[in-house]
PDB file of C-alpha atoms in Angstrom:
ATOM      1  CA  MET O   1     165.224 106.024  44.329  1.00 33.00           C
ATOM      2  CA  THR O   2     167.839 103.412  43.884  1.00 40.00           C
ATOM      3  CA  PHE O   3     169.090 101.764  40.683  1.00 43.00           C
ATOM      4  CA  ILE O   4     166.938  98.858  42.213  1.00 43.00           C
ATOM      5  CA  ASP O   5     163.297  98.163  41.233  1.00 48.00           C
ATOM      6  CA  PHE O   6     163.098  97.239  44.838  1.00 43.00           C
ATOM      7  CA  GLU O   7     159.160  97.710  44.765  1.00 50.00           C
ATOM      8  CA  ASN O   8     158.710  95.128  41.915  1.00 51.00           C
ATOM      9  CA  TYR O   9     161.183  92.851  43.676  1.00 42.00           C
ATOM     10  CA  LYS O  10     159.227  93.002  47.043  1.00 45.00           C
ATOM     11  CA  ASN O  11     156.066  91.922  44.798  1.00 49.00           C
ATOM     12  CA  ASN O  12     157.334  89.096  43.193  1.00 47.00           C
ATOM     13  CA  ARG O  13     160.100  87.585  45.345  1.00 41.00           C
ATOM     14  CA  TYR O  14     159.961  84.082  46.566  1.00 38.00           C
ATOM     15  CA  ASP O  15     159.196  84.335  50.385  1.00 45.00           C
ATOM     16  CA  HIS O  16     161.302  81.332  51.222  1.00 41.00           C
ATOM     17  CA  GLN O  17     161.615  80.382  54.806  1.00 44.00           C
ATOM     18  CA  VAL O  18     164.624  78.364  55.916  1.00 42.00           C
ATOM     19  CA  LYS O  19     163.736  75.316  57.792  1.00 46.00           C
ATOM     20  CA  SER O  20     166.468  73.939  60.039  1.00 45.00           C
ATOM     21  CA  GLU O  21     165.943  70.304  58.741  1.00 50.00           C
ATOM     22  CA  ASP O  22     166.524  71.116  55.438  1.00 47.00           C
ATOM     23  CA  PHE O  23     170.384  71.687  56.171  1.00 46.00           C
ATOM     24  CA  ASP O  24     173.133  70.246  58.124  1.00 53.00           C
ATOM     25  CA  ASN O  25     173.158  73.207  60.278  1.00 56.00           C
ATOM     26  CA  ASP O  26     170.800  76.013  61.882  1.00 60.00           C
ATOM     27  CA  HIS O  27     172.747  78.659  59.964  1.00 69.00           C
ATOM     28  CA  ALA O  28     172.633  77.676  56.556  1.00 80.00           C
ATOM     29  CA  ILE O  29     171.189  79.938  54.011  1.00 86.00           C
ATOM     30  CA  ASP O  30     170.166  79.142  50.460  1.00 90.00           C
ATOM     31  CA  LYS O  31     170.690  80.820  47.647  1.00 91.00           C
ATOM     32  CA  MET O  32     167.424  82.231  47.204  1.00 91.00           C
ATOM     33  CA  THR O  33     167.357  83.613  50.632  1.00 92.00           C
ATOM     34  CA  ALA O  34     171.000  85.124  49.804  1.00 94.00           C
ATOM     35  CA  VAL O  35     169.367  86.831  47.152  1.00 93.00           C
ATOM     36  CA  SER O  36     166.660  88.352  49.096  1.00 94.00           C
ATOM     37  CA  LEU O  37     169.205  89.406  51.743  1.00 94.00           C
ATOM     38  CA  ARG O  38     171.469  90.953  49.064  1.00 95.00           C
ATOM     39  CA  TYR O  39     168.558  93.016  47.864  1.00 94.00           C
ATOM     40  CA  GLU O  40     167.657  94.330  51.349  1.00 93.00           C
ATOM     41  CA  LEU O  41     171.206  95.141  52.050  1.00 94.00           C
ATOM     42  CA  GLU O  42     171.361  97.058  49.055  1.00 94.00           C
ATOM     43  CA  GLU O  43     168.233  98.831  49.856  1.00 91.00           C
ATOM     44  CA  ARG O  44     169.346  99.681  53.095  1.00 91.00           C
ATOM     45  CA  THR O  45     172.746 101.167  52.254  1.00 93.00           C
ATOM     46  CA  PHE O  46     172.596 102.888  48.868  1.00 93.00           C
ATOM     47  CA  ASP O  47     171.466 106.157  50.094  1.00 92.00           C
ATOM     48  CA  LEU O  48     174.508 106.336  52.213  1.00 94.00           C
ATOM     49  CA  LEU O  49     176.428 107.308  49.195  1.00 94.00           C
ATOM     50  CA  ASP O  50     175.014 110.597  49.171  1.00 94.00           C
ATOM     51  CA  GLN O  51     177.777 111.477  51.846  1.00 95.00           C
ATOM     52  CA  ASP O  52     180.207 111.584  49.127  1.00 95.00           C
ATOM     53  CA  TYR O  53     178.757 114.572  47.534  1.00 95.00           C
ATOM     54  CA  VAL O  54     177.815 116.796  50.654  1.00 95.00           C
ATOM     55  CA  HIS O  55     181.119 119.005  51.113  1.00 93.00           C
ATOM     56  CA  ARG O  56     182.076 120.445  54.164  1.00 93.00           C
ATOM     57  CA  TRP O  57     183.578 124.198  55.057  1.00 92.00           C
ATOM     58  CA  ASN O  58     180.833 125.738  53.024  1.00 86.00           C
ATOM     59  CA  GLY O  59     181.867 129.459  52.097  1.00 84.00           C
ATOM     60  CA  ARG O  60     185.830 129.142  53.366  1.00 90.00           C
ATOM     61  CA  HIS O  61     188.661 129.109  50.815  1.00 93.00           C
ATOM     62  CA  MET O  62     190.508 126.090  51.623  1.00 97.00           C
ATOM     63  CA  ILE O  63     193.090 124.183  49.715  1.00 97.00           C
ATOM     64  CA  LYS O  64     191.935 120.892  50.327  1.00 96.00           C
ATOM     65  CA  SER O  65     188.249 119.583  50.224  1.00 95.00           C
ATOM     66  CA  GLN O  66     186.265 117.172  52.527  1.00 97.00           C
ATOM     67  CA  ASN O  67     183.202 115.497  52.094  1.00 96.00           C
ATOM     68  CA  LEU O  68     181.009 114.048  54.811  1.00 97.00           C
ATOM     69  CA  ALA O  69     181.734 110.400  54.217  1.00 97.00           C
ATOM     70  CA  GLU O  70     185.504 111.263  54.843  1.00 98.00           C
ATOM     71  CA  HIS O  71     184.861 113.406  58.167  1.00 98.00           C
ATOM     72  CA  GLN O  72     182.642 110.770  59.740  1.00 97.00           C
ATOM     73  CA  ALA O  73     185.126 108.011  59.076  1.00 98.00           C
ATOM     74  CA  HIS O  74     187.755 110.331  60.508  1.00 98.00           C
ATOM     75  CA  THR O  75     185.814 110.759  63.585  1.00 98.00           C
ATOM     76  CA  ALA O  76     185.386 107.226  64.172  1.00 98.00           C
ATOM     77  CA  GLN O  77     189.046 106.622  63.661  1.00 98.00           C
ATOM     78  CA  TYR O  78     189.925 109.358  66.150  1.00 98.00           C
ATOM     79  CA  LEU O  79     187.711 107.819  68.602  1.00 97.00           C
ATOM     80  CA  ILE O  80     190.272 105.026  68.840  1.00 97.00           C
ATOM     81  CA  ALA O  81     193.004 107.096  69.491  1.00 96.00           C
ATOM     82  CA  LEU O  82     190.886 108.508  72.655  1.00 97.00           C
ATOM     83  CA  PHE O  83     190.456 105.069  73.559  1.00 97.00           C
ATOM     84  CA  SER O  84     193.964 104.311  73.793  1.00 95.00           C
ATOM     85  CA  VAL O  85     194.454 107.788  76.143  1.00 95.00           C
ATOM     86  CA  PHE O  86     191.203 107.213  78.496  1.00 96.00           C
ATOM     87  CA  LYS O  87     190.027 104.205  80.202  1.00 96.00           C
ATOM     88  CA  VAL O  88     186.577 103.837  78.366  1.00 97.00           C
ATOM     89  CA  PRO O  89     184.226 101.053  79.118  1.00 97.00           C
ATOM     90  CA  GLU O  90     183.546  98.725  76.255  1.00 97.00           C
ATOM     91  CA  ASP O  91     179.724  99.497  76.195  1.00 97.00           C
ATOM     92  CA  ILE O  92     180.373 103.167  75.996  1.00 97.00           C
ATOM     93  CA  GLN O  93     183.148 102.532  73.241  1.00 97.00           C
ATOM     94  CA  LEU O  94     180.562 100.675  71.044  1.00 97.00           C
ATOM     95  CA  GLU O  95     177.926 103.414  71.658  1.00 97.00           C
ATOM     96  CA  ALA O  96     180.545 106.085  70.685  1.00 98.00           C
ATOM     97  CA  LEU O  97     181.644 104.441  67.668  1.00 97.00           C
ATOM     98  CA  LYS O  98     178.087 103.580  66.239  1.00 96.00           C
ATOM     99  CA  ARG O  99     177.177 107.191  66.753  1.00 97.00           C
ATOM    100  CA  ALA O 100     180.471 108.782  65.263  1.00 97.00           C
ATOM    101  CA  VAL O 101     180.453 106.886  61.875  1.00 97.00           C
ATOM    102  CA  VAL O 102     176.788 108.497  61.326  1.00 96.00           C
ATOM    103  CA  HIS O 103     176.851 111.531  63.514  1.00 96.00           C
ATOM    104  CA  ASP O 104     176.034 114.041  60.529  1.00 96.00           C
ATOM    105  CA  LEU O 105     174.161 112.160  58.254  1.00 96.00           C
ATOM    106  CA  PRO O 106     171.471 114.510  58.066  1.00 95.00           C
ATOM    107  CA  GLU O 107     173.693 116.773  56.246  1.00 95.00           C
ATOM    108  CA  THR O 108     173.083 114.666  53.072  1.00 94.00           C
ATOM    109  CA  GLU O 109     169.572 116.376  53.125  1.00 94.00           C
ATOM    110  CA  LEU O 110     170.180 119.528  54.749  1.00 93.00           C
ATOM    111  CA  CYS O 111     174.205 120.222  53.914  1.00 91.00           C
ATOM    112  CA  ASP O 112     176.723 121.650  55.942  1.00 86.00           C
ATOM    113  CA  ILE O 113     176.100 124.987  57.732  1.00 86.00           C
ATOM    114  CA  PRO O 114     178.993 126.760  59.233  1.00 82.00           C
ATOM    115  CA  TYR O 115     179.152 126.886  63.047  1.00 79.00           C
ATOM    116  CA  PRO O 116     179.476 130.782  62.774  1.00 81.00           C
ATOM    117  CA  VAL O 117     176.026 130.812  61.156  1.00 87.00           C
ATOM    118  CA  HIS O 118     174.306 128.805  64.217  1.00 85.00           C
ATOM    119  CA  VAL O 119     175.897 131.324  66.416  1.00 87.00           C
ATOM    120  CA  LYS O 120     174.908 134.334  64.924  1.00 91.00           C
ATOM    121  CA  TYR O 121     171.337 133.218  63.829  1.00 94.00           C
ATOM    122  CA  PRO O 122     170.196 131.216  66.594  1.00 92.00           C
ATOM    123  CA  GLU O 123     166.569 130.676  64.887  1.00 95.00           C
ATOM    124  CA  ILE O 124     168.194 129.222  61.578  1.00 93.00           C
ATOM    125  CA  SER O 125     170.106 126.855  64.423  1.00 91.00           C
ATOM    126  CA  GLU O 126     166.676 125.869  66.240  1.00 93.00           C
ATOM    127  CA  ALA O 127     165.026 125.491  62.641  1.00 95.00           C
ATOM    128  CA  TYR O 128     168.183 123.309  61.779  1.00 94.00           C
ATOM    129  CA  ASP O 129     168.115 121.110  65.058  1.00 93.00           C
ATOM    130  CA  LYS O 130     164.150 120.038  64.207  1.00 95.00           C
ATOM    131  CA  ALA O 131     164.744 119.350  60.585  1.00 96.00           C
ATOM    132  CA  GLU O 132     167.901 117.271  61.688  1.00 94.00           C
ATOM    133  CA  ARG O 133     165.383 115.049  63.822  1.00 94.00           C
ATOM    134  CA  ASP O 134     162.961 114.896  60.842  1.00 96.00           C
ATOM    135  CA  VAL O 135     165.719 113.680  58.699  1.00 95.00           C
ATOM    136  CA  TRP O 136     166.693 110.950  61.092  1.00 95.00           C
ATOM    137  CA  HIS O 137     163.159 109.713  61.637  1.00 93.00           C
ATOM    138  CA  ASP O 138     162.124 109.941  57.861  1.00 93.00           C
ATOM    139  CA  LYS O 139     165.278 109.001  56.085  1.00 91.00           C
ATOM    140  CA  TYR O 140     167.792 107.325  58.590  1.00 93.00           C
ATOM    141  CA  PRO O 141     165.786 105.667  61.190  1.00 92.00           C
ATOM    142  CA  LEU O 142     167.878 102.554  60.648  1.00 91.00           C
ATOM    143  CA  TYR O 143     171.067 104.486  61.872  1.00 92.00           C
ATOM    144  CA  ARG O 144     169.782 106.849  64.267  1.00 91.00           C
ATOM    145  CA  SER O 145     171.461 106.688  67.656  1.00 87.00           C
ATOM    146  CA  ASN O 146     170.439 106.503  71.160  1.00 88.00           C
ATOM    147  CA  VAL O 147     173.273 108.428  72.414  1.00 93.00           C
ATOM    148  CA  GLU O 148     172.108 111.137  74.741  1.00 94.00           C
ATOM    149  CA  LYS O 149     173.274 114.717  74.329  1.00 92.00           C
ATOM    150  CA  GLY O 150     175.740 115.390  77.538  1.00 95.00           C
ATOM    151  CA  SER O 151     176.423 111.644  78.052  1.00 97.00           C
ATOM    152  CA  THR O 152     180.165 110.474  77.851  1.00 98.00           C
ATOM    153  CA  ALA O 153     179.667 108.603  74.646  1.00 98.00           C
ATOM    154  CA  TRP O 154     178.278 112.030  73.145  1.00 98.00           C
ATOM    155  CA  LEU O 155     181.469 113.915  74.853  1.00 98.00           C
ATOM    156  CA  LEU O 156     183.782 111.418  73.226  1.00 98.00           C
ATOM    157  CA  VAL O 157     182.163 111.741  69.543  1.00 98.00           C
ATOM    158  CA  LYS O 158     182.259 115.424  70.225  1.00 98.00           C
ATOM    159  CA  ILE O 159     186.039 115.670  70.938  1.00 98.00           C
ATOM    160  CA  ALA O 160     186.717 113.230  67.902  1.00 98.00           C
ATOM    161  CA  ASP O 161     184.767 115.381  65.848  1.00 98.00           C
ATOM    162  CA  ARG O 162     186.521 118.603  66.745  1.00 97.00           C
ATOM    163  CA  LEU O 163     189.898 116.603  66.430  1.00 98.00           C
ATOM    164  CA  ASP O 164     189.058 115.993  63.050  1.00 98.00           C
ATOM    165  CA  ARG O 165     188.444 119.893  62.272  1.00 97.00           C
ATOM    166  CA  ILE O 166     191.973 120.597  64.077  1.00 98.00           C
ATOM    167  CA  ASN O 167     193.592 118.040  61.719  1.00 98.00           C
ATOM    168  CA  PHE O 168     191.951 119.345  58.864  1.00 98.00           C
ATOM    169  CA  LEU O 169     192.724 123.147  59.919  1.00 98.00           C
ATOM    170  CA  TYR O 170     196.311 122.293  60.612  1.00 98.00           C
ATOM    171  CA  ASP O 171     197.109 120.410  57.326  1.00 98.00           C
ATOM    172  CA  GLU O 172     195.764 123.648  55.567  1.00 98.00           C
ATOM    173  CA  THR O 173     198.092 125.895  57.428  1.00 98.00           C
ATOM    174  CA  GLN O 174     200.858 123.237  56.479  1.00 98.00           C
ATOM    175  CA  LEU O 175     199.836 123.647  52.727  1.00 98.00           C
ATOM    176  CA  GLY O 176     199.966 127.221  53.012  1.00 98.00           C
ATOM    177  CA  ASN O 177     196.659 128.491  53.866  1.00 98.00           C
ATOM    178  CA  ASP O 178     197.305 131.501  56.466  1.00 97.00           C
ATOM    179  CA  SER O 179     193.883 132.968  56.131  1.00 97.00           C
ATOM    180  CA  ASP O 180     192.811 134.703  59.075  1.00 96.00           C
ATOM    181  CA  TYR O 181     189.715 132.312  59.510  1.00 94.00           C
ATOM    182  CA  VAL O 182     191.853 129.310  59.309  1.00 97.00           C
ATOM    183  CA  VAL O 183     194.264 130.432  61.992  1.00 97.00           C
ATOM    184  CA  GLN O 184     191.840 131.604  64.280  1.00 96.00           C
ATOM    185  CA  SER O 185     189.353 128.349  63.727  1.00 95.00           C
ATOM    186  CA  LEU O 186     192.455 126.176  64.793  1.00 97.00           C
ATOM    187  CA  SER O 187     192.974 128.205  67.923  1.00 97.00           C
ATOM    188  CA  ASP O 188     189.477 128.226  68.756  1.00 96.00           C
ATOM    189  CA  GLU O 189     189.229 124.468  68.146  1.00 96.00           C
ATOM    190  CA  ARG O 190     192.202 123.477  70.108  1.00 98.00           C
ATOM    191  CA  ASP O 191     190.917 125.384  72.953  1.00 98.00           C
ATOM    192  CA  ALA O 192     187.443 123.936  72.817  1.00 97.00           C
ATOM    193  CA  VAL O 193     189.094 120.285  72.624  1.00 98.00           C
ATOM    194  CA  GLU O 194     191.081 121.148  75.766  1.00 98.00           C
ATOM    195  CA  ASP O 195     187.972 122.266  77.695  1.00 98.00           C
ATOM    196  CA  LEU O 196     186.153 119.157  76.754  1.00 98.00           C
ATOM    197  CA  ILE O 197     189.259 116.992  77.612  1.00 97.00           C
ATOM    198  CA  VAL O 198     188.962 118.646  81.067  1.00 96.00           C
ATOM    199  CA  GLU O 199     185.260 117.707  81.436  1.00 97.00           C
ATOM    200  CA  LEU O 200     186.106 113.933  80.294  1.00 97.00           C
ATOM    201  CA  GLY O 201     188.788 113.647  82.740  1.00 95.00           C
ATOM    202  CA  ASP O 202     186.069 114.268  85.403  1.00 96.00           C
ATOM    203  CA  ARG O 203     184.592 111.299  84.416  1.00 96.00           C
ATOM    204  CA  LEU O 204     186.991 108.947  83.566  1.00 96.00           C
ATOM    205  CA  GLU O 205     190.604 107.798  84.014  1.00 94.00           C
ATOM    206  CA  THR O 206     193.589 108.257  81.740  1.00 93.00           C
ATOM    207  CA  TYR O 207     196.306 105.695  80.827  1.00 88.00           C
ATOM    208  CA  LEU O 208     198.957 108.347  80.352  1.00 78.00           C
ATOM    209  CA  LEU O 209     200.887 109.730  83.123  1.00 64.00           C
ATOM    210  CA  ILE O 210     201.453 113.496  82.683  1.00 60.00           C
ATOM    211  CA  PRO O 211     203.209 115.294  84.906  1.00 53.00           C
TER     212      PRO O 211
END
């Protein structure tokens, strides 16, 4: 429940309909309507603050910390870098960006399960996938993406997602974290991104001329 008494607001609000003849232009909004819209926007966005409290890299000794909001913001930013390297149609750019900024939102309910756990315990991974779909449907229908797994937009987000892992892990090494996990994970992530780039190169042209 948010800090807004939204149920009381909905039961008592003044259902004002804006009429074009009341104003000088068709897009005018009066104060009462603005209040209604502001309440509506607060109600639709407050739960997004849960991202701030979900910490990534569970169970690993890291020098830095990273929360879910930071990760999703970085993923979207790295997409823009990808758009400067690959010739991505504008409609796919928009799909990918809309997906990137919210792609891990279900973790606000389910938390971040380390990748090795998904690999070692496929039954947990399967149950997690189902729970993820339920959270999208029940808690975040407004932000649910229509990007299909395996599509070009999905692949772009996957690369950007892994680039964030690479940059975080590399930063850890620069800060002195030379643990076996960090060093090996950095190498594995770089290999994975290279393979994904090869796959992306089969679909999109690049702006760069690489000998």
